[in-house]
Short mmCIF file of C-alpha atoms in Angstrom, two decimals:
data_model
loop_
_atom_site.label_atom_id
_atom_site.label_comp_id
_atom_site.label_asym_id
_atom_site.label_seq_id
_atom_site.Cartn_x
_atom_site.Cartn_y
_atom_site.Cartn_z
CA UNK A 24 0.15 0.06 0.20
CA UNK A 25 1.48 3.33 -1.02
CA UNK A 26 0.64 6.58 0.98
CA UNK A 27 0.40 9.06 -2.18
CA UNK A 28 1.70 12.08 -0.41
CA UNK A 29 4.15 10.51 2.97
CA UNK A 30 6.88 13.11 3.33
CA UNK A 31 5.53 15.50 0.25
CA UNK A 32 5.29 18.85 3.43
CA UNK A 33 8.53 17.71 4.65
CA UNK A 34 10.39 17.66 1.26
CA UNK A 35 8.89 20.72 -0.03
CA UNK A 36 9.48 23.11 3.27
CA UNK A 37 13.18 22.14 2.65
CA UNK A 38 13.10 23.32 -0.69
CA UNK A 39 11.73 26.36 0.23
CA UNK A 40 14.36 26.95 2.69
CA UNK A 41 17.30 26.44 0.27
CA UNK A 42 15.78 28.35 -3.27
CA UNK A 43 14.47 31.69 -3.52
CA UNK A 44 11.37 32.01 -3.03
CA UNK A 45 9.39 34.37 -6.12
CA UNK A 46 6.40 35.47 -3.43
CA UNK A 47 6.42 39.62 -3.35
CA UNK A 48 8.80 40.05 -6.82
CA UNK A 49 6.30 37.97 -9.12
CA UNK A 50 2.41 37.22 -8.83
CA UNK A 51 2.96 33.59 -9.39
CA UNK A 52 -0.85 32.87 -8.37
CA UNK A 53 -2.13 34.19 -11.79
CA UNK A 54 -0.08 31.64 -13.64
CA UNK A 55 -0.11 28.99 -10.76
CA UNK A 56 -3.09 27.08 -9.26
CA UNK A 57 -2.96 23.45 -7.34
CA UNK A 58 -4.86 21.46 -5.44
CA UNK A 59 -1.99 20.19 -3.14
CA UNK A 60 -3.89 21.90 -0.50
CA UNK A 61 -7.04 20.02 -0.47
CA UNK A 62 -6.61 16.21 0.87
CA UNK A 63 -5.26 18.42 4.43
CA UNK A 64 -8.98 19.68 5.18
CA UNK A 65 -10.30 15.63 5.43
CA UNK A 66 -10.40 13.96 8.76
CA UNK A 67 -8.38 10.82 8.80
CA UNK A 68 -11.38 8.47 8.32
CA UNK A 69 -11.95 10.96 4.90
CA UNK A 70 -8.85 10.55 4.12
CA UNK A 71 -8.48 6.65 4.77
CA UNK A 72 -11.03 6.32 2.86
CA UNK A 73 -10.21 8.66 -0.39
CA UNK A 74 -6.92 7.48 -0.83
CA UNK A 75 -5.21 5.10 1.52
CA UNK A 76 -6.12 2.16 0.19
CA UNK A 77 -5.33 3.01 -3.40
CA UNK A 78 -2.01 1.79 -4.65
CA UNK A 79 0.11 3.78 -6.74
CA UNK A 80 0.79 2.79 -10.83
CA UNK A 81 3.94 3.88 -12.35
CA UNK A 82 4.21 5.78 -15.90
CA UNK A 83 7.06 5.71 -17.47
CA UNK A 84 7.82 9.40 -19.42
CA UNK A 85 5.67 10.34 -22.52
CA UNK A 86 2.86 7.66 -21.03
CA UNK A 87 -0.56 9.03 -21.60
CA UNK A 88 -2.60 8.88 -18.72
CA UNK A 89 -6.01 9.89 -19.76
CA UNK A 90 -6.94 11.28 -23.55
CA UNK A 91 -9.68 13.67 -24.41
CA UNK A 92 -13.29 12.43 -25.80
CA UNK A 93 -12.89 9.21 -23.10
CA UNK A 94 -15.80 8.93 -20.22
CA UNK A 95 -13.66 9.27 -17.31
CA UNK A 96 -14.04 6.01 -14.40
CA UNK A 97 -12.24 8.77 -11.55
CA UNK A 98 -9.49 11.33 -10.84
CA UNK A 99 -6.12 10.82 -10.02
CA UNK A 100 -3.69 11.70 -7.71
CA UNK A 101 -0.08 12.47 -8.59
CA UNK A 102 1.84 10.94 -6.36
CA UNK A 103 5.42 11.67 -7.91
CA UNK A 104 6.60 13.33 -10.90
CA UNK A 105 4.89 15.88 -13.64
CA UNK A 106 1.99 15.70 -15.87
CA UNK A 107 1.24 18.24 -18.99
CA UNK A 108 -2.74 18.42 -19.58
CA UNK A 109 -2.85 19.32 -23.27
CA UNK A 110 -5.37 19.89 -26.19
CA UNK A 111 -4.25 18.65 -29.86
CA UNK A 112 -4.83 20.43 -32.61
CA UNK A 113 -6.25 19.68 -36.07
CA UNK A 114 -2.51 19.71 -37.67
CA UNK A 115 -1.69 17.33 -34.77
CA UNK A 116 0.33 20.46 -32.86
CA UNK A 117 -0.24 20.11 -29.07
CA UNK A 118 -0.71 23.26 -27.18
CA UNK A 119 0.08 22.19 -23.41
CA UNK A 120 -2.80 24.02 -20.98
CA UNK A 121 -1.27 23.45 -18.06
CA UNK A 122 1.13 21.01 -15.77
CA UNK A 123 0.55 19.11 -12.76
CA UNK A 124 3.06 18.02 -9.78
CA UNK A 125 3.60 16.06 -7.19
CA UNK A 126 0.38 16.18 -4.73
CA UNK A 127 -2.22 17.66 -7.50
CA UNK A 128 -5.54 15.95 -8.66
CA UNK A 129 -6.21 16.00 -12.34
CA UNK A 130 -9.32 14.79 -14.47
CA UNK A 131 -12.28 15.81 -11.80
CA UNK A 132 -13.24 18.19 -13.88
CA UNK A 133 -14.77 15.46 -16.16
CA UNK A 134 -16.09 13.80 -13.12
CA UNK A 135 -17.60 17.20 -11.31
CA UNK A 136 -19.58 18.32 -15.03
CA UNK A 137 -20.47 14.34 -15.77
CA UNK A 138 -18.56 14.68 -19.23
CA UNK A 139 -16.20 13.11 -21.18
CA UNK A 140 -12.32 14.41 -20.82
CA UNK A 141 -11.87 17.79 -21.97
CA UNK A 142 -8.26 17.36 -22.62
CA UNK A 143 -5.30 14.98 -22.39
CA UNK A 144 -3.11 13.78 -20.30
CA UNK A 145 0.85 12.48 -20.71
CA UNK A 146 3.66 12.46 -18.27
CA UNK A 147 6.73 14.65 -19.07
CA UNK A 148 9.06 12.56 -16.37
CA UNK A 149 8.44 9.18 -15.05
CA UNK A 150 5.76 9.26 -12.36
CA UNK A 151 3.86 7.60 -10.00
CA UNK A 152 -0.07 8.20 -10.63
CA UNK A 153 -2.77 6.77 -7.98
CA UNK A 154 -6.36 6.71 -9.49
CA UNK A 155 -9.30 7.26 -7.87
CA UNK A 156 -12.57 5.87 -8.29
CA UNK A 157 -15.26 8.47 -9.30
CA UNK A 158 -17.61 7.06 -6.82
CA UNK A 159 -15.09 7.48 -4.33
CA UNK A 160 -14.29 10.99 -5.09
CA UNK A 161 -17.83 11.86 -5.22
CA UNK A 162 -18.77 10.32 -1.74
CA UNK A 163 -16.75 12.50 -0.05
CA UNK A 164 -17.40 15.64 -1.76
CA UNK A 165 -21.03 14.93 -1.08
CA UNK A 166 -19.79 13.98 2.59
CA UNK A 167 -17.58 16.69 3.16
CA UNK A 168 -18.63 20.10 2.74
CA UNK A 169 -15.48 21.67 3.65
CA UNK A 170 -13.69 19.24 1.30
CA UNK A 171 -16.13 20.32 -1.54
CA UNK A 172 -16.05 24.51 -0.51
CA UNK A 173 -12.21 23.84 -1.31
CA UNK A 174 -12.87 21.58 -4.13
CA UNK A 175 -15.28 24.59 -5.29
CA UNK A 176 -11.83 27.64 -3.80
CA UNK A 177 -9.58 25.75 -6.55
CA UNK A 178 -11.91 25.36 -9.74
CA UNK A 179 -12.52 28.88 -8.96
CA UNK A 180 -8.85 30.10 -9.41
CA UNK A 181 -8.33 27.42 -11.85
CA UNK A 182 -10.40 29.88 -14.18
CA UNK A 183 -8.75 33.23 -13.14
CA UNK A 184 -5.45 31.40 -14.23
CA UNK A 185 -6.76 29.80 -17.70
CA UNK A 186 -8.01 33.04 -18.23
CA UNK A 187 -4.67 35.12 -17.67
CA UNK A 188 -3.07 32.16 -19.83
CA UNK A 189 -5.05 33.21 -22.70
CA UNK A 190 -4.32 36.93 -22.65
CA UNK A 191 -0.98 36.18 -22.58
CA UNK A 192 -1.15 34.19 -25.92
CA UNK A 193 -3.63 37.44 -27.57
CA UNK A 194 -1.14 40.13 -26.02
CA UNK A 195 2.35 39.10 -25.07
CA UNK A 196 5.45 38.75 -27.03
CA UNK A 197 7.27 35.78 -27.72
CA UNK A 198 10.17 36.48 -25.22
CA UNK A 199 7.49 37.66 -22.36
CA UNK A 200 5.16 33.76 -23.27
CA UNK A 201 8.65 32.14 -22.73
CA UNK A 202 9.49 33.89 -20.10
CA UNK A 203 6.35 33.73 -17.85
CA UNK A 204 6.86 29.90 -18.90
CA UNK A 205 10.50 29.43 -17.41
CA UNK A 206 8.95 31.04 -14.38
CA UNK A 207 5.51 29.36 -14.12
CA UNK A 208 8.03 25.93 -14.61
CA UNK A 209 10.64 26.82 -11.94
CA UNK A 210 7.45 26.98 -9.59
CA UNK A 211 6.47 23.37 -10.50
CA UNK A 212 10.22 22.31 -10.25
CA UNK A 213 10.77 24.11 -7.08
CA UNK A 214 11.57 20.86 -5.44
CA UNK A 215 13.78 19.51 -7.84
CA UNK A 216 17.46 20.52 -6.94
CA UNK A 217 20.63 19.89 -8.41
CA UNK A 218 23.94 19.21 -6.79
CA UNK A 219 24.28 23.32 -6.19
CA UNK A 220 20.57 23.55 -4.70
CA UNK A 221 19.24 25.57 -7.59
CA UNK A 222 15.67 24.52 -8.84
CA UNK A 223 16.67 22.48 -12.22
CA UNK A 224 14.06 22.52 -14.73
CA UNK A 225 14.01 19.36 -16.82
CA UNK A 226 11.93 19.65 -19.70
CA UNK A 227 12.16 19.04 -23.67
CA UNK A 228 12.47 22.35 -26.14
CA UNK A 229 8.97 20.42 -27.74
CA UNK A 230 6.82 20.57 -24.40
CA UNK A 231 9.04 24.09 -23.29
CA UNK A 232 7.74 25.27 -27.42
CA UNK A 233 4.01 24.04 -26.85
CA UNK A 234 3.68 25.22 -23.37
CA UNK A 235 4.68 29.06 -24.38
CA UNK A 236 2.82 28.92 -27.63
CA UNK A 237 5.75 29.58 -29.51
CA UNK A 238 7.97 27.07 -32.84
CA UNK A 239 10.27 25.11 -31.10
CA UNK A 240 12.71 27.06 -33.39
CA UNK A 241 12.10 30.57 -31.37
CA UNK A 242 12.20 28.76 -27.89
CA UNK A 243 16.07 27.34 -28.86
CA UNK A 244 16.88 31.20 -30.29
CA UNK A 245 15.50 32.89 -27.43
CA UNK A 246 16.99 30.53 -25.03
CA UNK A 247 20.23 31.40 -26.68
CA UNK A 248 19.34 34.90 -26.15
CA UNK A 249 18.70 34.82 -21.96
CA UNK A 250 21.40 32.43 -22.09
CA UNK A 251 23.67 35.35 -23.09
CA UNK A 252 22.07 37.61 -20.65
CA UNK A 253 23.57 35.82 -18.06
CA UNK A 254 19.89 35.17 -17.11
CA UNK A 255 19.63 30.90 -17.68
CA UNK A 256 22.12 28.33 -17.98
CA UNK A 257 21.51 24.74 -19.93
CA UNK A 258 22.28 21.25 -20.15
CA UNK A 259 20.45 19.29 -23.02
CA UNK A 260 17.03 19.67 -21.74
CA UNK A 261 18.43 20.72 -18.52
CA UNK A 262 17.58 24.28 -17.42
CA UNK A 263 18.33 26.52 -14.43
CA UNK A 264 17.59 29.95 -14.26
CA UNK A 265 20.32 31.95 -12.34
CA UNK A 266 19.20 35.49 -12.48
CA UNK A 267 15.36 35.78 -11.50
CA UNK A 268 15.14 39.11 -11.41
CA UNK A 269 15.87 39.58 -14.80
CA UNK A 270 14.07 37.03 -16.29
CA UNK A 271 10.49 38.63 -14.83
CA UNK A 272 11.82 41.55 -16.34
CA UNK A 273 12.19 40.07 -19.50
CA UNK A 274 8.46 38.96 -18.99
CA UNK A 275 7.22 41.95 -18.42
CA UNK A 276 4.40 40.83 -16.25
CA UNK A 277 2.77 44.35 -15.12
#
Protein backbone atom coordinates (compact mmCIF):
# COMPACT_ATOMS: atom_id res chain seq x y z
CA UNK A 1 0.00 0.00 0.00
CA UNK A 2 1.37 3.38 -0.99
CA UNK A 3 0.57 6.56 0.90
CA UNK A 4 0.53 9.16 -1.90
CA UNK A 5 1.71 12.22 -0.01
CA UNK A 6 4.00 10.67 2.59
CA UNK A 7 7.00 12.93 3.20
CA UNK A 8 5.78 15.46 0.66
CA UNK A 9 5.27 18.39 3.04
CA UNK A 10 8.68 17.93 4.61
CA UNK A 11 10.41 17.87 1.24
CA UNK A 12 8.53 20.96 0.17
CA UNK A 13 9.53 22.94 3.26
CA UNK A 14 13.19 21.98 2.85
CA UNK A 15 13.14 23.21 -0.75
CA UNK A 16 11.73 26.58 0.28
CA UNK A 17 14.64 27.04 2.65
CA UNK A 18 17.22 26.29 -0.02
CA UNK A 19 15.91 28.27 -3.00
CA UNK A 20 14.83 31.83 -3.51
CA UNK A 21 11.12 32.35 -2.96
CA UNK A 22 9.22 34.06 -5.74
CA UNK A 23 6.63 35.54 -3.38
CA UNK A 24 6.65 39.33 -3.39
CA UNK A 25 8.54 39.74 -6.68
CA UNK A 26 6.18 38.04 -9.14
CA UNK A 27 2.42 37.32 -8.96
CA UNK A 28 2.82 33.59 -9.48
CA UNK A 29 -0.76 32.93 -8.34
CA UNK A 30 -1.95 34.54 -11.58
CA UNK A 31 -0.29 31.73 -13.54
CA UNK A 32 -0.24 28.82 -11.12
CA UNK A 33 -3.00 26.91 -9.37
CA UNK A 34 -2.75 23.83 -7.22
CA UNK A 35 -5.11 21.30 -5.69
CA UNK A 36 -2.43 19.94 -3.38
CA UNK A 37 -3.80 21.58 -0.22
CA UNK A 38 -7.30 20.18 -0.62
CA UNK A 39 -6.44 16.88 1.06
CA UNK A 40 -5.48 18.72 4.24
CA UNK A 41 -9.14 19.43 5.09
CA UNK A 42 -10.16 15.77 5.17
CA UNK A 43 -10.63 13.93 8.43
CA UNK A 44 -8.46 10.87 8.97
CA UNK A 45 -11.42 8.64 8.17
CA UNK A 46 -12.21 10.53 4.95
CA UNK A 47 -8.56 10.55 3.92
CA UNK A 48 -8.24 6.80 4.49
CA UNK A 49 -11.36 6.17 2.44
CA UNK A 50 -10.26 8.37 -0.46
CA UNK A 51 -6.53 7.77 -0.60
CA UNK A 52 -4.97 5.17 1.64
CA UNK A 53 -6.46 2.13 -0.04
CA UNK A 54 -5.33 3.27 -3.48
CA UNK A 55 -2.15 1.85 -4.96
CA UNK A 56 0.25 4.00 -6.95
CA UNK A 57 0.74 3.08 -10.60
CA UNK A 58 4.03 3.81 -12.36
CA UNK A 59 4.08 5.69 -15.67
CA UNK A 60 7.13 6.16 -17.86
CA UNK A 61 7.98 9.53 -19.39
CA UNK A 62 5.61 10.38 -22.22
CA UNK A 63 2.96 7.83 -21.28
CA UNK A 64 -0.65 8.94 -21.74
CA UNK A 65 -2.76 8.97 -18.57
CA UNK A 66 -6.07 9.74 -20.29
CA UNK A 67 -7.20 11.06 -23.67
CA UNK A 68 -9.59 13.82 -24.65
CA UNK A 69 -13.09 12.54 -25.37
CA UNK A 70 -12.90 9.44 -23.17
CA UNK A 71 -15.56 8.90 -20.50
CA UNK A 72 -13.86 9.22 -17.08
CA UNK A 73 -14.06 6.46 -14.51
CA UNK A 74 -12.20 8.40 -11.81
CA UNK A 75 -9.59 11.01 -11.00
CA UNK A 76 -5.84 10.83 -10.43
CA UNK A 77 -3.54 12.05 -7.69
CA UNK A 78 0.08 12.67 -8.69
CA UNK A 79 2.20 10.87 -6.11
CA UNK A 80 5.47 11.59 -7.87
CA UNK A 81 6.49 13.32 -11.08
CA UNK A 82 4.78 15.77 -13.43
CA UNK A 83 1.93 15.56 -15.90
CA UNK A 84 1.06 17.85 -18.78
CA UNK A 85 -2.55 18.60 -19.67
CA UNK A 86 -2.92 19.39 -23.35
CA UNK A 87 -5.14 19.63 -26.40
CA UNK A 88 -4.22 18.67 -29.95
CA UNK A 89 -5.21 20.91 -32.89
CA UNK A 90 -6.25 19.85 -36.39
CA UNK A 91 -2.61 19.77 -37.52
CA UNK A 92 -1.61 17.44 -34.68
CA UNK A 93 0.28 20.05 -32.68
CA UNK A 94 -0.09 20.02 -28.91
CA UNK A 95 -1.00 23.05 -26.86
CA UNK A 96 -0.06 22.43 -23.25
CA UNK A 97 -2.70 23.96 -21.01
CA UNK A 98 -1.07 23.25 -17.70
CA UNK A 99 1.60 21.23 -15.91
CA UNK A 100 0.53 19.47 -12.69
CA UNK A 101 3.04 18.22 -10.15
CA UNK A 102 3.32 16.11 -7.01
CA UNK A 103 0.31 16.23 -4.69
CA UNK A 104 -2.12 17.58 -7.30
CA UNK A 105 -5.31 16.07 -8.71
CA UNK A 106 -6.03 15.75 -12.43
CA UNK A 107 -9.10 14.55 -14.29
CA UNK A 108 -11.65 15.88 -11.81
CA UNK A 109 -13.30 18.39 -14.17
CA UNK A 110 -14.92 15.71 -16.29
CA UNK A 111 -16.11 13.77 -13.24
CA UNK A 112 -17.68 16.85 -11.65
CA UNK A 113 -19.33 17.92 -14.92
CA UNK A 114 -20.37 14.35 -15.81
CA UNK A 115 -18.74 14.86 -19.20
CA UNK A 116 -15.96 13.31 -21.24
CA UNK A 117 -12.39 14.42 -20.63
CA UNK A 118 -12.01 17.92 -22.19
CA UNK A 119 -8.27 17.43 -22.70
CA UNK A 120 -5.55 14.81 -22.60
CA UNK A 121 -2.88 14.15 -19.99
CA UNK A 122 0.56 12.57 -20.30
CA UNK A 123 3.64 12.38 -18.10
CA UNK A 124 6.64 14.58 -18.86
CA UNK A 125 8.90 12.49 -16.65
CA UNK A 126 8.72 9.09 -14.96
CA UNK A 127 5.82 9.41 -12.54
CA UNK A 128 3.61 7.61 -10.05
CA UNK A 129 -0.13 8.31 -10.03
CA UNK A 130 -2.87 7.04 -7.76
CA UNK A 131 -6.24 6.34 -9.39
CA UNK A 132 -9.34 7.20 -7.36
CA UNK A 133 -12.68 5.80 -8.64
CA UNK A 134 -15.24 8.51 -9.26
CA UNK A 135 -17.68 6.89 -6.84
CA UNK A 136 -15.18 7.27 -3.98
CA UNK A 137 -14.33 10.84 -4.97
CA UNK A 138 -17.98 11.91 -5.24
CA UNK A 139 -18.89 10.21 -1.96
CA UNK A 140 -16.25 12.16 -0.03
CA UNK A 141 -17.17 15.34 -1.91
CA UNK A 142 -20.79 14.91 -0.83
CA UNK A 143 -20.03 13.98 2.78
CA UNK A 144 -17.44 16.70 3.44
CA UNK A 145 -18.70 20.28 2.99
CA UNK A 146 -15.19 21.62 3.64
CA UNK A 147 -13.67 19.38 0.97
CA UNK A 148 -16.40 20.47 -1.44
CA UNK A 149 -15.76 24.13 -0.61
CA UNK A 150 -12.01 23.80 -1.16
CA UNK A 151 -12.59 22.06 -4.48
CA UNK A 152 -14.93 24.85 -5.60
CA UNK A 153 -12.34 27.44 -4.57
CA UNK A 154 -9.64 25.61 -6.52
CA UNK A 155 -11.85 25.48 -9.61
CA UNK A 156 -12.58 29.21 -9.33
CA UNK A 157 -8.89 30.08 -9.09
CA UNK A 158 -8.13 27.74 -11.97
CA UNK A 159 -10.54 29.72 -14.14
CA UNK A 160 -8.62 32.92 -13.33
CA UNK A 161 -5.31 31.28 -14.23
CA UNK A 162 -6.61 29.96 -17.55
CA UNK A 163 -8.02 33.42 -18.38
CA UNK A 164 -4.56 34.89 -17.76
CA UNK A 165 -3.04 32.25 -20.03
CA UNK A 166 -5.40 33.23 -22.84
CA UNK A 167 -4.31 36.85 -22.34
CA UNK A 168 -0.66 35.81 -22.61
CA UNK A 169 -1.14 34.07 -25.95
CA UNK A 170 -3.13 36.93 -27.45
CA UNK A 171 -1.23 39.97 -26.15
CA UNK A 172 2.33 39.05 -25.14
CA UNK A 173 5.49 38.92 -27.23
CA UNK A 174 7.42 35.69 -27.74
CA UNK A 175 10.08 36.51 -25.13
CA UNK A 176 7.41 37.48 -22.59
CA UNK A 177 5.52 34.26 -23.13
CA UNK A 178 8.67 32.18 -22.79
CA UNK A 179 9.78 34.08 -19.68
CA UNK A 180 6.42 33.61 -17.97
CA UNK A 181 6.44 29.92 -18.90
CA UNK A 182 9.92 29.50 -17.38
CA UNK A 183 8.87 31.29 -14.18
CA UNK A 184 5.80 29.05 -13.97
CA UNK A 185 7.93 25.92 -14.51
CA UNK A 186 10.38 27.10 -11.85
CA UNK A 187 7.47 27.00 -9.41
CA UNK A 188 6.47 23.50 -10.54
CA UNK A 189 10.05 22.20 -10.27
CA UNK A 190 10.94 23.95 -7.00
CA UNK A 191 11.45 20.60 -5.24
CA UNK A 192 13.83 19.35 -7.96
CA UNK A 193 17.27 20.64 -7.03
CA UNK A 194 20.71 20.06 -8.49
CA UNK A 195 23.87 19.50 -6.44
CA UNK A 196 24.22 23.25 -5.87
CA UNK A 197 20.67 23.56 -4.50
CA UNK A 198 19.36 25.30 -7.63
CA UNK A 199 15.94 24.53 -9.10
CA UNK A 200 16.42 22.27 -12.10
CA UNK A 201 13.77 22.43 -14.83
CA UNK A 202 13.89 19.24 -16.88
CA UNK A 203 11.64 19.58 -19.91
CA UNK A 204 11.97 18.96 -23.62
CA UNK A 205 12.20 21.95 -25.96
CA UNK A 206 9.09 20.66 -27.71
CA UNK A 207 7.05 20.65 -24.49
CA UNK A 208 8.42 24.07 -23.55
CA UNK A 209 7.41 25.40 -26.97
CA UNK A 210 3.94 23.87 -26.66
CA UNK A 211 3.53 25.43 -23.21
CA UNK A 212 4.60 28.91 -24.37
CA UNK A 213 2.67 28.66 -27.63
CA UNK A 214 5.80 29.14 -29.74
CA UNK A 215 7.65 27.30 -32.48
CA UNK A 216 10.43 25.07 -31.19
CA UNK A 217 12.97 27.01 -33.26
CA UNK A 218 11.94 30.26 -31.58
CA UNK A 219 12.29 28.70 -28.13
CA UNK A 220 15.80 27.49 -28.91
CA UNK A 221 16.78 30.94 -30.19
CA UNK A 222 15.28 32.79 -27.23
CA UNK A 223 16.86 30.41 -24.71
CA UNK A 224 20.22 31.19 -26.31
CA UNK A 225 19.55 34.92 -25.87
CA UNK A 226 18.61 34.47 -22.21
CA UNK A 227 21.70 32.34 -21.70
CA UNK A 228 23.93 35.05 -23.25
CA UNK A 229 22.33 37.60 -20.90
CA UNK A 230 23.31 35.47 -17.91
CA UNK A 231 19.68 34.80 -16.98
CA UNK A 232 19.82 31.01 -17.26
CA UNK A 233 22.03 28.03 -18.00
CA UNK A 234 21.25 24.88 -19.94
CA UNK A 235 22.61 21.35 -20.14
CA UNK A 236 20.77 19.31 -22.72
CA UNK A 237 17.08 19.56 -21.87
CA UNK A 238 17.85 20.79 -18.35
CA UNK A 239 17.42 24.48 -17.52
CA UNK A 240 18.24 26.36 -14.33
CA UNK A 241 17.55 30.05 -13.82
CA UNK A 242 20.54 31.92 -12.44
CA UNK A 243 19.00 35.41 -12.37
CA UNK A 244 15.32 35.29 -11.50
CA UNK A 245 14.98 39.07 -11.20
CA UNK A 246 16.19 39.63 -14.76
CA UNK A 247 13.86 36.93 -16.06
CA UNK A 248 10.94 38.66 -14.33
CA UNK A 249 11.93 41.92 -16.01
CA UNK A 250 11.97 40.13 -19.37
CA UNK A 251 8.49 38.77 -18.67
CA UNK A 252 7.13 42.34 -18.45
CA UNK A 253 4.26 41.01 -16.35
CA UNK A 254 2.97 44.40 -15.21
